[in-house]
Coordinates of C-alpha atoms in Angstrom, one line a residue:
Chain A
M1 CA -25.1 -1.4 -24.1
K2 CA -24.5 2.3 -23.9
T3 CA -24.9 3.7 -20.4
F4 CA -23.5 6.6 -18.4
F5 CA -20.9 4.4 -16.9
N6 CA -19.2 3.5 -20.2
G7 CA -19.7 7.0 -21.7
P8 CA -16.9 9.5 -22.1
L9 CA -17.9 11.7 -19.2
W10 CA -17.6 8.9 -16.6
N11 CA -14.3 7.6 -18.2
L12 CA -12.8 11.0 -18.2
Y13 CA -13.9 11.6 -14.6
K14 CA -12.4 8.3 -13.4
R15 CA -9.1 9.0 -15.0
E16 CA -8.9 12.5 -13.6
L17 CA -9.7 11.2 -10.1
A18 CA -7.1 8.4 -10.5
F19 CA -4.5 11.0 -11.3
Y20 CA -5.2 12.8 -8.0
F21 CA -4.7 9.7 -6.0
N22 CA -1.6 8.7 -7.9
A23 CA 0.2 12.0 -7.3
P24 CA 1.4 13.3 -3.9
T25 CA 0.1 16.9 -4.5
A26 CA -3.5 16.1 -3.6
Y27 CA -2.5 14.4 -0.3
V28 CA -0.1 17.2 0.6
V29 CA -2.8 19.9 -0.1
M30 CA -5.4 18.0 2.0
V31 CA -3.1 17.4 4.9
V32 CA -2.0 21.1 5.0
F33 CA -5.5 22.3 4.8
L34 CA -6.7 19.9 7.5
L35 CA -3.8 20.9 9.8
I36 CA -4.6 24.6 9.6
A37 CA -8.4 24.0 9.9
G38 CA -7.9 21.7 12.8
Y39 CA -5.7 24.3 14.6
L40 CA -8.3 27.0 14.0
F41 CA -11.0 24.7 15.4
A42 CA -9.0 23.6 18.4
I43 CA -8.1 27.0 19.7
P44 CA -11.5 28.2 21.0
L45 CA -12.2 24.7 22.2
F46 CA -9.2 24.4 24.5
L47 CA -8.1 27.9 25.1
V48 CA -11.4 29.7 25.5
N49 CA -13.3 26.5 26.5
Q50 CA -16.0 27.3 24.0
S51 CA -17.7 24.7 22.0
T52 CA -18.1 26.6 18.7
L53 CA -17.5 26.2 15.0
A54 CA -17.0 30.0 14.6
G55 CA -13.2 29.9 14.5
F56 CA -13.3 27.4 11.7
L57 CA -16.2 29.0 9.8
D58 CA -14.7 32.5 10.0
T59 CA -11.4 31.5 8.4
A60 CA -12.8 28.8 6.1
P61 CA -13.4 31.3 3.2
L62 CA -9.7 32.3 3.1
L63 CA -8.6 28.7 3.5
L64 CA -10.8 27.7 0.6
T65 CA -9.3 30.4 -1.7
F66 CA -6.0 28.5 -1.3
L67 CA -7.4 25.0 -1.4
A68 CA -9.4 25.3 -4.6
P69 CA -6.6 26.6 -6.9
A70 CA -4.2 24.0 -5.4
V71 CA -6.6 21.3 -6.4
T72 CA -7.4 22.6 -9.9
M73 CA -4.0 24.0 -11.0
R74 CA -3.0 20.6 -12.6
L75 CA -6.1 20.0 -14.7
F76 CA -5.4 21.7 -18.0
A77 CA -1.9 23.1 -17.5
E78 CA -0.3 19.7 -17.1
E79 CA -2.1 18.4 -20.3
F80 CA -0.7 21.4 -22.2
K81 CA 2.8 21.1 -20.8
S82 CA 3.2 17.4 -21.5
G83 CA 1.4 17.6 -24.9
T84 CA -1.3 15.1 -23.9
A85 CA -3.9 17.7 -24.7
E86 CA -3.3 16.6 -28.3
L87 CA -4.5 13.0 -27.3
L88 CA -7.3 14.3 -25.3
F89 CA -8.8 16.6 -28.0
A90 CA -8.4 13.9 -30.6
L91 CA -10.7 11.6 -28.6
P92 CA -14.4 11.5 -29.5
A93 CA -15.4 13.6 -26.5
R94 CA -17.1 16.9 -26.4
E95 CA -15.5 20.0 -24.9
W96 CA -18.1 20.3 -22.2
E97 CA -17.6 16.6 -21.3
I98 CA -13.9 17.2 -20.8
I99 CA -14.5 20.3 -18.7
A100 CA -17.3 18.8 -16.6
A101 CA -15.2 15.7 -15.9
K102 CA -12.2 17.7 -14.8
L103 CA -14.4 20.0 -12.6
A104 CA -16.2 17.0 -11.1
A105 CA -12.9 15.3 -10.2
A106 CA -11.6 18.5 -8.6
L107 CA -14.9 18.9 -6.7
T108 CA -14.6 15.3 -5.5
I109 CA -11.2 16.1 -3.9
F110 CA -12.6 19.3 -2.5
A111 CA -15.6 17.6 -1.0
L112 CA -13.5 14.9 0.4
T113 CA -11.3 17.4 2.1
L114 CA -14.3 19.2 3.5
A115 CA -15.8 15.8 4.6
F116 CA -12.8 15.3 6.9
T117 CA -13.6 18.6 8.7
L118 CA -16.9 17.1 9.7
V119 CA -15.0 15.6 12.5
Y120 CA -15.1 19.0 14.3
P121 CA -18.9 19.4 14.4
A122 CA -19.1 15.7 15.4
I123 CA -16.9 16.5 18.4
L124 CA -19.0 19.5 19.2
L125 CA -22.2 17.4 19.0
M126 CA -20.7 15.1 21.6
L127 CA -19.9 18.0 23.9
G128 CA -23.0 20.1 23.5
D129 CA -25.8 21.1 21.2
L130 CA -25.5 22.2 17.6
D131 CA -28.1 23.3 15.0
K132 CA -27.9 20.4 12.6
G133 CA -30.0 22.1 10.0
A134 CA -27.7 25.2 10.0
L135 CA -24.7 22.9 10.0
A136 CA -25.9 21.0 6.9
C137 CA -26.8 24.2 5.2
G138 CA -23.4 25.7 6.1
Y139 CA -21.5 22.8 4.6
L140 CA -23.6 23.0 1.5
G141 CA -22.5 26.7 1.4
L142 CA -18.8 25.6 1.7
F143 CA -19.3 23.1 -1.1
M144 CA -21.0 25.7 -3.4
T145 CA -18.1 28.1 -2.7
G146 CA -15.8 25.2 -3.8
L147 CA -17.8 24.9 -7.0
L148 CA -17.3 28.6 -7.7
L149 CA -13.6 28.6 -6.8
C150 CA -12.8 25.4 -8.6
S151 CA -14.5 26.7 -11.7
A152 CA -12.3 29.8 -11.5
G153 CA -9.3 27.6 -10.9
L154 CA -10.1 25.4 -13.8
F155 CA -10.3 28.4 -16.1
A156 CA -7.0 29.6 -14.7
S157 CA -5.5 26.2 -15.5
A158 CA -6.7 26.4 -19.1
L159 CA -4.8 29.7 -19.6
T160 CA -1.3 28.4 -19.1
K161 CA 1.2 25.5 -19.4
S162 CA 2.6 26.1 -15.9
Q163 CA 0.9 24.8 -12.8
V164 CA 2.5 27.5 -10.7
T165 CA 1.0 30.2 -12.9
A166 CA -2.3 28.4 -12.9
F167 CA -2.3 28.3 -9.1
I168 CA -1.4 32.0 -8.8
T169 CA -4.0 33.1 -11.3
G170 CA -6.6 30.8 -9.7
F171 CA -5.8 32.2 -6.3
L172 CA -6.0 35.8 -7.5
A173 CA -9.4 35.1 -9.1
A174 CA -10.6 33.5 -5.9
F175 CA -9.2 36.3 -3.9
V176 CA -11.3 38.9 -5.8
F177 CA -14.4 37.0 -4.8
F178 CA -13.1 36.7 -1.3
M179 CA -12.2 40.4 -1.0
A180 CA -15.2 41.9 -2.8
G181 CA -17.5 41.4 0.3
K182 CA -14.9 42.8 2.6
L183 CA -14.7 46.0 0.6
T184 CA -18.3 46.8 1.0
P185 CA -17.8 49.5 3.6
Y186 CA -15.1 51.3 1.5
V187 CA -16.7 51.5 -1.9
P188 CA -19.1 54.4 -2.9
A189 CA -22.5 53.8 -1.4
P190 CA -24.3 52.9 -4.7
L191 CA -21.7 50.2 -5.4
A192 CA -21.9 48.6 -1.9
P193 CA -24.7 46.2 -2.7
V194 CA -22.8 45.1 -5.9
A195 CA -19.6 44.4 -4.1
D196 CA -21.6 42.6 -1.4
F197 CA -23.3 40.5 -4.1
I198 CA -20.0 39.7 -5.9
G199 CA -18.2 38.5 -2.8
F200 CA -19.0 35.0 -1.8
E201 CA -18.8 35.7 1.9
A202 CA -22.2 37.2 2.3
H203 CA -23.8 34.2 0.5
L204 CA -21.8 31.8 2.6
E205 CA -22.8 33.6 5.8
N206 CA -26.5 33.3 4.8
M207 CA -26.1 29.6 4.3
A208 CA -24.1 29.2 7.5
R209 CA -27.0 30.7 9.4
G210 CA -29.2 28.1 7.9
V211 CA -30.9 30.3 5.3
L212 CA -31.3 28.6 2.0
D213 CA -32.1 31.4 -0.4
T214 CA -32.4 30.8 -4.2
R215 CA -30.5 34.1 -4.7
D216 CA -27.4 32.6 -3.0
L217 CA -27.7 29.4 -5.0
L218 CA -28.2 31.4 -8.2
Y219 CA -25.1 33.5 -7.4
Y220 CA -23.0 30.4 -7.0
F221 CA -24.3 28.6 -10.1
S222 CA -24.2 31.7 -12.4
V223 CA -20.6 32.7 -11.5
S224 CA -19.4 29.1 -11.8
A225 CA -21.2 28.8 -15.2
L226 CA -19.5 32.0 -16.3
F227 CA -16.0 30.5 -15.6
L228 CA -16.9 27.2 -17.2
F229 CA -18.2 29.0 -20.3
L230 CA -14.9 31.0 -20.4
T231 CA -12.9 27.8 -20.2
R232 CA -14.8 26.4 -23.1
L233 CA -14.2 29.6 -25.0
K234 CA -10.5 29.3 -24.3
L235 CA -10.4 25.7 -25.6
Q236 CA -12.2 26.7 -28.7
T237 CA -9.9 29.7 -29.4
M238 CA -6.9 27.5 -28.9
K239 CA -8.2 25.2 -31.6
A240 CA -8.9 28.1 -33.9
D241 CA -5.7 30.1 -33.5
Chain B
M1 CA -11.0 8.1 -47.4
I2 CA -9.4 11.4 -46.7
K3 CA -10.1 14.5 -48.8
T4 CA -9.1 18.1 -48.5
E5 CA -10.0 21.1 -50.6
N6 CA -7.9 24.3 -50.4
L7 CA -7.2 23.5 -46.8
E8 CA -5.6 26.5 -45.3
R9 CA -4.2 27.2 -41.9
R10 CA -2.7 30.5 -40.6
Y11 CA -1.1 31.2 -37.2
G12 CA -1.6 35.0 -37.0
P13 CA 0.2 36.4 -40.0
T14 CA 2.2 33.2 -40.7
V15 CA 0.7 30.8 -43.2
A16 CA 1.5 27.2 -42.2
V17 CA -0.7 25.4 -44.8
A18 CA -1.5 27.4 -47.9
G19 CA -4.4 25.8 -49.7
V20 CA -3.7 22.1 -49.8
S21 CA -6.0 19.7 -51.9
F22 CA -5.7 16.0 -52.1
E23 CA -7.6 12.8 -51.9
I24 CA -6.5 9.6 -50.3
N25 CA -8.6 6.5 -51.0
A26 CA -9.2 3.4 -48.9
G27 CA -6.4 0.9 -49.2
E28 CA -3.9 3.5 -50.0
V29 CA -0.8 4.4 -48.0
A30 CA 0.1 8.0 -48.6
G31 CA 3.5 9.3 -47.5
F32 CA 3.6 13.0 -46.5
L33 CA 7.0 14.3 -47.0
G34 CA 8.5 17.7 -46.4
P35 CA 11.1 19.6 -44.5
N36 CA 10.5 20.7 -40.9
G37 CA 8.0 23.5 -40.8
A38 CA 6.5 22.7 -44.2
G39 CA 3.0 22.1 -42.8
K40 CA 2.9 18.3 -42.4
T41 CA 1.9 18.3 -38.8
T42 CA -0.5 21.2 -39.1
T43 CA -2.3 19.4 -41.9
M44 CA -2.5 16.1 -39.9
R45 CA -3.7 18.0 -36.8
M46 CA -6.5 19.5 -38.8
L47 CA -7.5 16.1 -40.1
A48 CA -7.4 14.7 -36.6
G49 CA -9.8 17.4 -35.4
V50 CA -7.4 18.9 -33.0
L51 CA -7.0 22.1 -34.9
S52 CA -9.5 24.1 -36.9
P53 CA -8.7 25.0 -40.6
S54 CA -8.6 28.8 -41.3
S55 CA -10.4 28.1 -44.6
G56 CA -11.0 25.4 -47.0
R57 CA -12.4 22.0 -46.0
A58 CA -11.3 18.6 -45.0
E59 CA -13.3 15.4 -45.0
I60 CA -13.0 12.0 -43.5
H61 CA -15.2 9.4 -45.2
G62 CA -17.2 12.2 -46.7
L63 CA -17.8 13.9 -43.3
N64 CA -16.6 17.4 -42.8
V65 CA -14.0 17.5 -39.9
E66 CA -15.4 20.7 -38.6
E67 CA -19.2 20.1 -38.8
R68 CA -19.1 16.4 -37.9
S69 CA -16.1 16.5 -35.7
L70 CA -17.1 13.8 -33.2
E71 CA -18.0 11.3 -35.9
C72 CA -14.7 12.0 -37.7
R73 CA -12.7 11.6 -34.6
R74 CA -14.3 8.1 -34.1
L75 CA -13.1 7.1 -37.6
V76 CA -9.6 8.2 -37.1
G77 CA -6.6 6.7 -35.3
Y78 CA -4.1 9.4 -34.7
L79 CA -0.4 9.2 -33.6
P80 CA 0.7 12.8 -32.8
E81 CA 4.1 14.0 -33.7
S82 CA 5.9 14.0 -30.4
N83 CA 3.8 11.0 -29.2
P84 CA 2.5 12.5 -25.9
L85 CA 1.3 9.8 -23.4
Y86 CA 0.0 9.8 -19.9
E87 CA 3.3 8.9 -18.2
E88 CA 1.8 7.8 -14.9
M89 CA -0.6 5.2 -16.4
E90 CA 0.3 1.6 -17.0
V91 CA 0.4 0.5 -20.6
T92 CA -2.7 -1.8 -20.4
A93 CA -4.6 0.7 -18.3
F94 CA -3.9 3.5 -20.8
L95 CA -5.0 1.4 -23.7
K96 CA -8.1 0.2 -21.9
W97 CA -9.0 3.8 -21.0
N98 CA -8.6 4.9 -24.6
G99 CA -10.7 2.0 -25.8
A100 CA -13.4 2.9 -23.4
M101 CA -13.3 6.5 -24.5
R102 CA -13.9 5.2 -28.0
G103 CA -16.9 3.3 -26.9
L104 CA -15.5 -0.2 -26.5
A105 CA -16.5 -2.2 -23.5
G106 CA -16.4 -5.6 -21.9
A107 CA -15.0 -8.5 -23.9
E108 CA -14.7 -6.4 -27.0
L109 CA -12.4 -4.0 -25.2
E110 CA -10.3 -6.8 -23.7
A111 CA -9.9 -8.3 -27.2
A112 CA -9.1 -4.9 -28.8
V113 CA -6.4 -4.2 -26.2
S114 CA -4.8 -7.7 -26.4
A115 CA -4.9 -7.5 -30.2
A116 CA -3.1 -4.1 -30.2
V117 CA -0.6 -5.3 -27.6
G118 CA 0.2 -8.3 -29.7
K119 CA 0.4 -6.4 -33.0
C120 CA 2.8 -3.8 -31.6
G121 CA 5.0 -6.3 -29.6
L122 CA 4.1 -4.7 -26.3
A123 CA 3.5 -7.9 -24.3
Q124 CA 6.7 -7.5 -22.2
A125 CA 5.9 -3.9 -21.3
A126 CA 2.1 -4.3 -20.7
G127 CA 2.3 -4.0 -16.9
K128 CA 4.8 -1.1 -16.8
D129 CA 4.2 2.5 -16.3
I130 CA 4.5 4.4 -19.6
G131 CA 7.0 6.8 -17.9
E132 CA 9.4 3.9 -17.4
L133 CA 9.4 2.8 -21.0
S134 CA 12.2 3.3 -23.6
K135 CA 11.5 5.6 -26.6
G136 CA 11.0 2.6 -28.8
Y137 CA 8.3 1.1 -26.5
R138 CA 6.7 4.5 -26.0
Q139 CA 6.3 4.8 -29.8
R140 CA 4.8 1.3 -29.9
V141 CA 2.3 2.4 -27.2
G142 CA 1.4 5.4 -29.4
I143 CA 0.8 3.2 -32.4
A144 CA -1.1 0.6 -30.4
N145 CA -3.3 3.5 -29.2
A146 CA -3.9 4.6 -32.8
I147 CA -4.9 1.2 -34.1
L148 CA -6.7 0.1 -30.9
H149 CA -10.3 0.8 -32.0
N150 CA -9.7 -0.6 -35.5
P151 CA -10.3 2.8 -37.2
P152 CA -10.7 2.9 -41.0
V153 CA -8.4 5.9 -41.2
L154 CA -4.9 6.2 -39.7
L155 CA -3.0 9.4 -39.4
L156 CA 0.6 8.6 -38.3
D157 CA 2.8 11.6 -37.7
E158 CA 6.4 10.3 -38.0
P159 CA 5.6 6.8 -36.8
T160 CA 9.2 5.6 -36.9
S161 CA 10.9 8.6 -35.3
G162 CA 13.2 7.5 -32.4
L163 CA 13.1 3.9 -33.3
D164 CA 16.2 1.8 -34.0
P165 CA 16.4 0.2 -37.5
N166 CA 14.9 -3.1 -36.4
Q167 CA 12.0 -1.5 -34.6
A168 CA 11.5 0.9 -37.6
Q169 CA 11.3 -2.2 -39.8
E170 CA 8.7 -3.8 -37.5
V171 CA 6.6 -0.7 -37.7
R172 CA 6.9 -0.6 -41.5
A173 CA 5.8 -4.3 -41.6
L174 CA 2.9 -3.5 -39.4
I175 CA 1.8 -0.6 -41.7
G176 CA 2.1 -3.0 -44.6
E177 CA -0.2 -5.4 -42.8
L178 CA -2.8 -2.7 -42.0
R179 CA -2.8 -1.2 -45.5
K180 CA -5.3 -3.7 -46.9
E181 CA -8.3 -2.5 -45.1
K182 CA -7.4 1.1 -44.2
T183 CA -6.6 4.5 -45.5
I184 CA -3.2 5.5 -44.1
M185 CA -1.5 8.8 -44.2
L186 CA 1.9 9.0 -42.7
S187 CA 4.5 11.7 -42.5
T188 CA 8.2 10.9 -42.4
H189 CA 11.7 12.4 -42.9
I190 CA 13.1 9.1 -43.9
L191 CA 12.9 9.0 -47.7
P192 CA 13.7 5.3 -48.3
E193 CA 10.9 4.5 -45.8
A194 CA 8.4 6.5 -47.8
Q195 CA 9.7 4.8 -50.9
S196 CA 9.2 1.3 -49.5
V197 CA 6.0 1.7 -47.5
C198 CA 3.9 4.2 -49.4
D199 CA 1.9 3.7 -52.6
R200 CA 1.8 7.4 -53.1
I201 CA 4.0 10.3 -52.1
M202 CA 3.0 13.8 -51.5
I203 CA 5.8 16.4 -51.0
I204 CA 4.8 19.5 -49.2
A205 CA 7.0 22.6 -49.1
G206 CA 6.1 26.0 -47.8
G207 CA 2.6 24.9 -47.0
K208 CA 1.8 23.8 -50.6
I209 CA 1.8 20.4 -52.2
A210 CA 4.9 20.4 -54.5
A211 CA 4.5 16.9 -55.8
D212 CA 1.7 14.3 -55.5
A213 CA 2.2 11.1 -57.5
K214 CA 2.3 7.3 -57.2
T215 CA 5.6 6.3 -55.7
A216 CA 6.5 4.3 -58.9
D217 CA 5.7 7.2 -61.1
L218 CA 7.7 9.6 -59.0
M219 CA 10.7 7.3 -59.1
A220 CA 10.4 6.8 -62.9
C221 CA 10.3 10.6 -63.3
A222 CA 13.3 10.9 -61.1
Q223 CA 15.2 8.3 -63.1
G224 CA 14.9 10.4 -66.3
G225 CA 18.2 12.1 -65.5
H226 CA 21.6 10.7 -64.9
K227 CA 24.6 12.1 -63.1
F228 CA 28.1 11.0 -64.0
V229 CA 30.8 11.4 -61.4
L230 CA 34.3 11.4 -62.8
T231 CA 37.3 11.5 -60.5
L232 CA 40.7 12.4 -61.8
A233 CA 44.0 12.4 -60.1
N234 CA 44.9 15.9 -61.2
A235 CA 43.6 18.0 -63.9
D236 CA 43.2 21.5 -65.3
D237 CA 39.6 21.8 -64.3
S238 CA 38.5 24.4 -66.9
A239 CA 39.9 22.2 -69.7
V240 CA 38.1 19.1 -68.4
R241 CA 34.9 21.0 -67.9
Q242 CA 35.0 22.3 -71.4
A243 CA 35.7 18.8 -72.8
L244 CA 32.9 17.2 -70.8
L245 CA 30.3 19.9 -71.7
A246 CA 31.1 19.3 -75.4
L247 CA 29.8 15.7 -75.0
P248 CA 26.4 15.1 -76.6
G249 CA 23.6 15.8 -74.2
A250 CA 25.8 17.0 -71.3
A251 CA 23.7 19.6 -69.4
C252 CA 25.9 21.0 -66.7
C253 CA 29.2 20.2 -65.1
E254 CA 30.2 20.8 -61.5
Y255 CA 33.7 20.7 -60.2
E256 CA 35.0 20.2 -56.7
E257 CA 38.2 19.2 -55.1
K258 CA 37.9 16.3 -52.6
A259 CA 41.1 15.2 -50.7
G260 CA 43.4 16.2 -53.5
E261 CA 41.3 14.6 -56.2
A262 CA 39.4 16.4 -58.8
V263 CA 35.7 15.4 -58.9
F264 CA 33.5 16.4 -61.9
T265 CA 29.8 15.8 -62.0
V266 CA 28.0 15.9 -65.3
S267 CA 24.3 15.8 -65.7
S268 CA 22.7 14.3 -68.9
E269 CA 19.7 12.5 -70.2
N270 CA 22.0 10.1 -72.1
D271 CA 24.4 7.5 -70.9
L272 CA 27.7 9.2 -71.2
R273 CA 30.0 6.7 -69.5
A274 CA 31.7 5.4 -72.7
A275 CA 32.1 8.9 -74.1
I276 CA 33.6 10.2 -70.8
F277 CA 36.0 7.4 -70.7
R278 CA 37.1 8.0 -74.3
T279 CA 37.6 11.7 -73.7
A280 CA 39.7 11.1 -70.6
A281 CA 41.8 8.5 -72.3
G282 CA 42.3 10.7 -75.4
N283 CA 43.5 13.5 -73.2
N284 CA 45.6 11.3 -71.0
W285 CA 43.8 12.2 -67.8
P286 CA 44.4 9.6 -65.1
V287 CA 40.9 8.3 -64.2
L288 CA 40.5 7.3 -60.6
G289 CA 36.8 6.6 -60.8
L290 CA 33.7 6.9 -63.0
E291 CA 30.3 6.4 -61.7
R292 CA 26.7 6.8 -62.8
R293 CA 24.2 8.0 -60.3
T294 CA 20.5 7.9 -61.0
A295 CA 18.4 10.6 -59.3
S296 CA 16.8 9.4 -56.2
L297 CA 13.8 10.4 -54.2
E298 CA 16.2 12.5 -52.2
D299 CA 17.1 14.6 -55.3
I300 CA 13.5 15.2 -56.1
F301 CA 12.8 16.1 -52.5
R302 CA 15.7 18.5 -52.4
R303 CA 14.8 20.1 -55.7
L304 CA 11.2 20.7 -54.7
T305 CA 11.8 21.8 -51.1
Q306 CA 14.8 24.1 -51.4

């Protein structure tokens, strides 16, 4: 019987995920991320004696701009380099299924890494009080940021045979979305709202405050969709020229 | 069934395949021959649905490879040229995954994998990582992957490359077994292989089909001409050449000196052996050897592709 669990999407996803767990890169990336995040969390707790997530949440955007391209750099670049793209594209799977499966696998690793950081609010909950609604909303914001940055990273990976180039391109793309918000005070006044909207930080801040606005969700979904569309376009042009 | 009509493929200004038309029927094994860069791989990649044609059309079982891409890919088993494989996967896991991707499941999938493993002699390597395998075993994994889902059409791009003579023979035997129920197109550099395995030979040169005929017909056509190689101990080459060209039907005569011996090659439609012997004897030339060579597939190949 034909179900989702023996369809191409699920099979592709399973294999991509297995590759992450078979190679050391994913573990290294996760450990480094968690070490830095843990340090940033621990400093106010022990040095300033404050029970707050602020230290972690303030630096999370920059950390994520490194984490996402590190997770996605392999996805297409490695297939092009080893020639297995030839096998992949000869399989009876649609382009969007291949793209969606790769993105889903990267997001799974991303979400798993984020899930480990839930230890910090758990500690804070034991020590004091925390707005659980805002916390959940903030984590949703972090995940949505991951969706955006992983989509950009996936596109970067489809542009090259080299994982290093894919990482750098993916990071630069992520950095643009990171910096755009920070530039708001410096751009001409009419452009300020545009810069603010393009940067993900303003949207993430809204969600971290516990505000779930459709505008923010729309922002994340539309920018991610744009990158996924560009990825599909890239695969199609590769086939055509 | 595979059919192409004026299939063309350009990479920027370079024309890789320049309007290729052919039809391969079920039960036929067609050999695709040509020098490197002639357009063999590009043609096969278009048929496998990995590359889009620049113009013209290609059909698998009557379905256009561009418009009905997914259905076509289901009908095809494809062994790419360099045989890329997921190195970090185990052989069985790799085959199972590919089977699942092609819609096989449960007992059907298990049966397909064990049949492919058996046919390709992979039993010993089944539990190993693909990255650990020797080139011969890797090639078998590629072939097993191509035949796994029992596709009616097989596209094998240099199936015996990198195999030792015994393994190559096994692969040829396997192709022989599969030929009954399938349409097979294979590309190769090894001419005797094409001669022994294929019912039909297509020679491609410069992106165009230079010859397309049943293997037997092509061989018969090749055998129309003879070459006679006369080796003399020492001789005045111009005198010998004149005498040889005077023989009835002698078309051209080449001379070369090999290790101090004079070697003359005469082409002719007729059997000149007796006449050459009499000429040499009459002139008192010391004959070291006289040999008749029939044109081989290699000669045709060289003539058409150079």
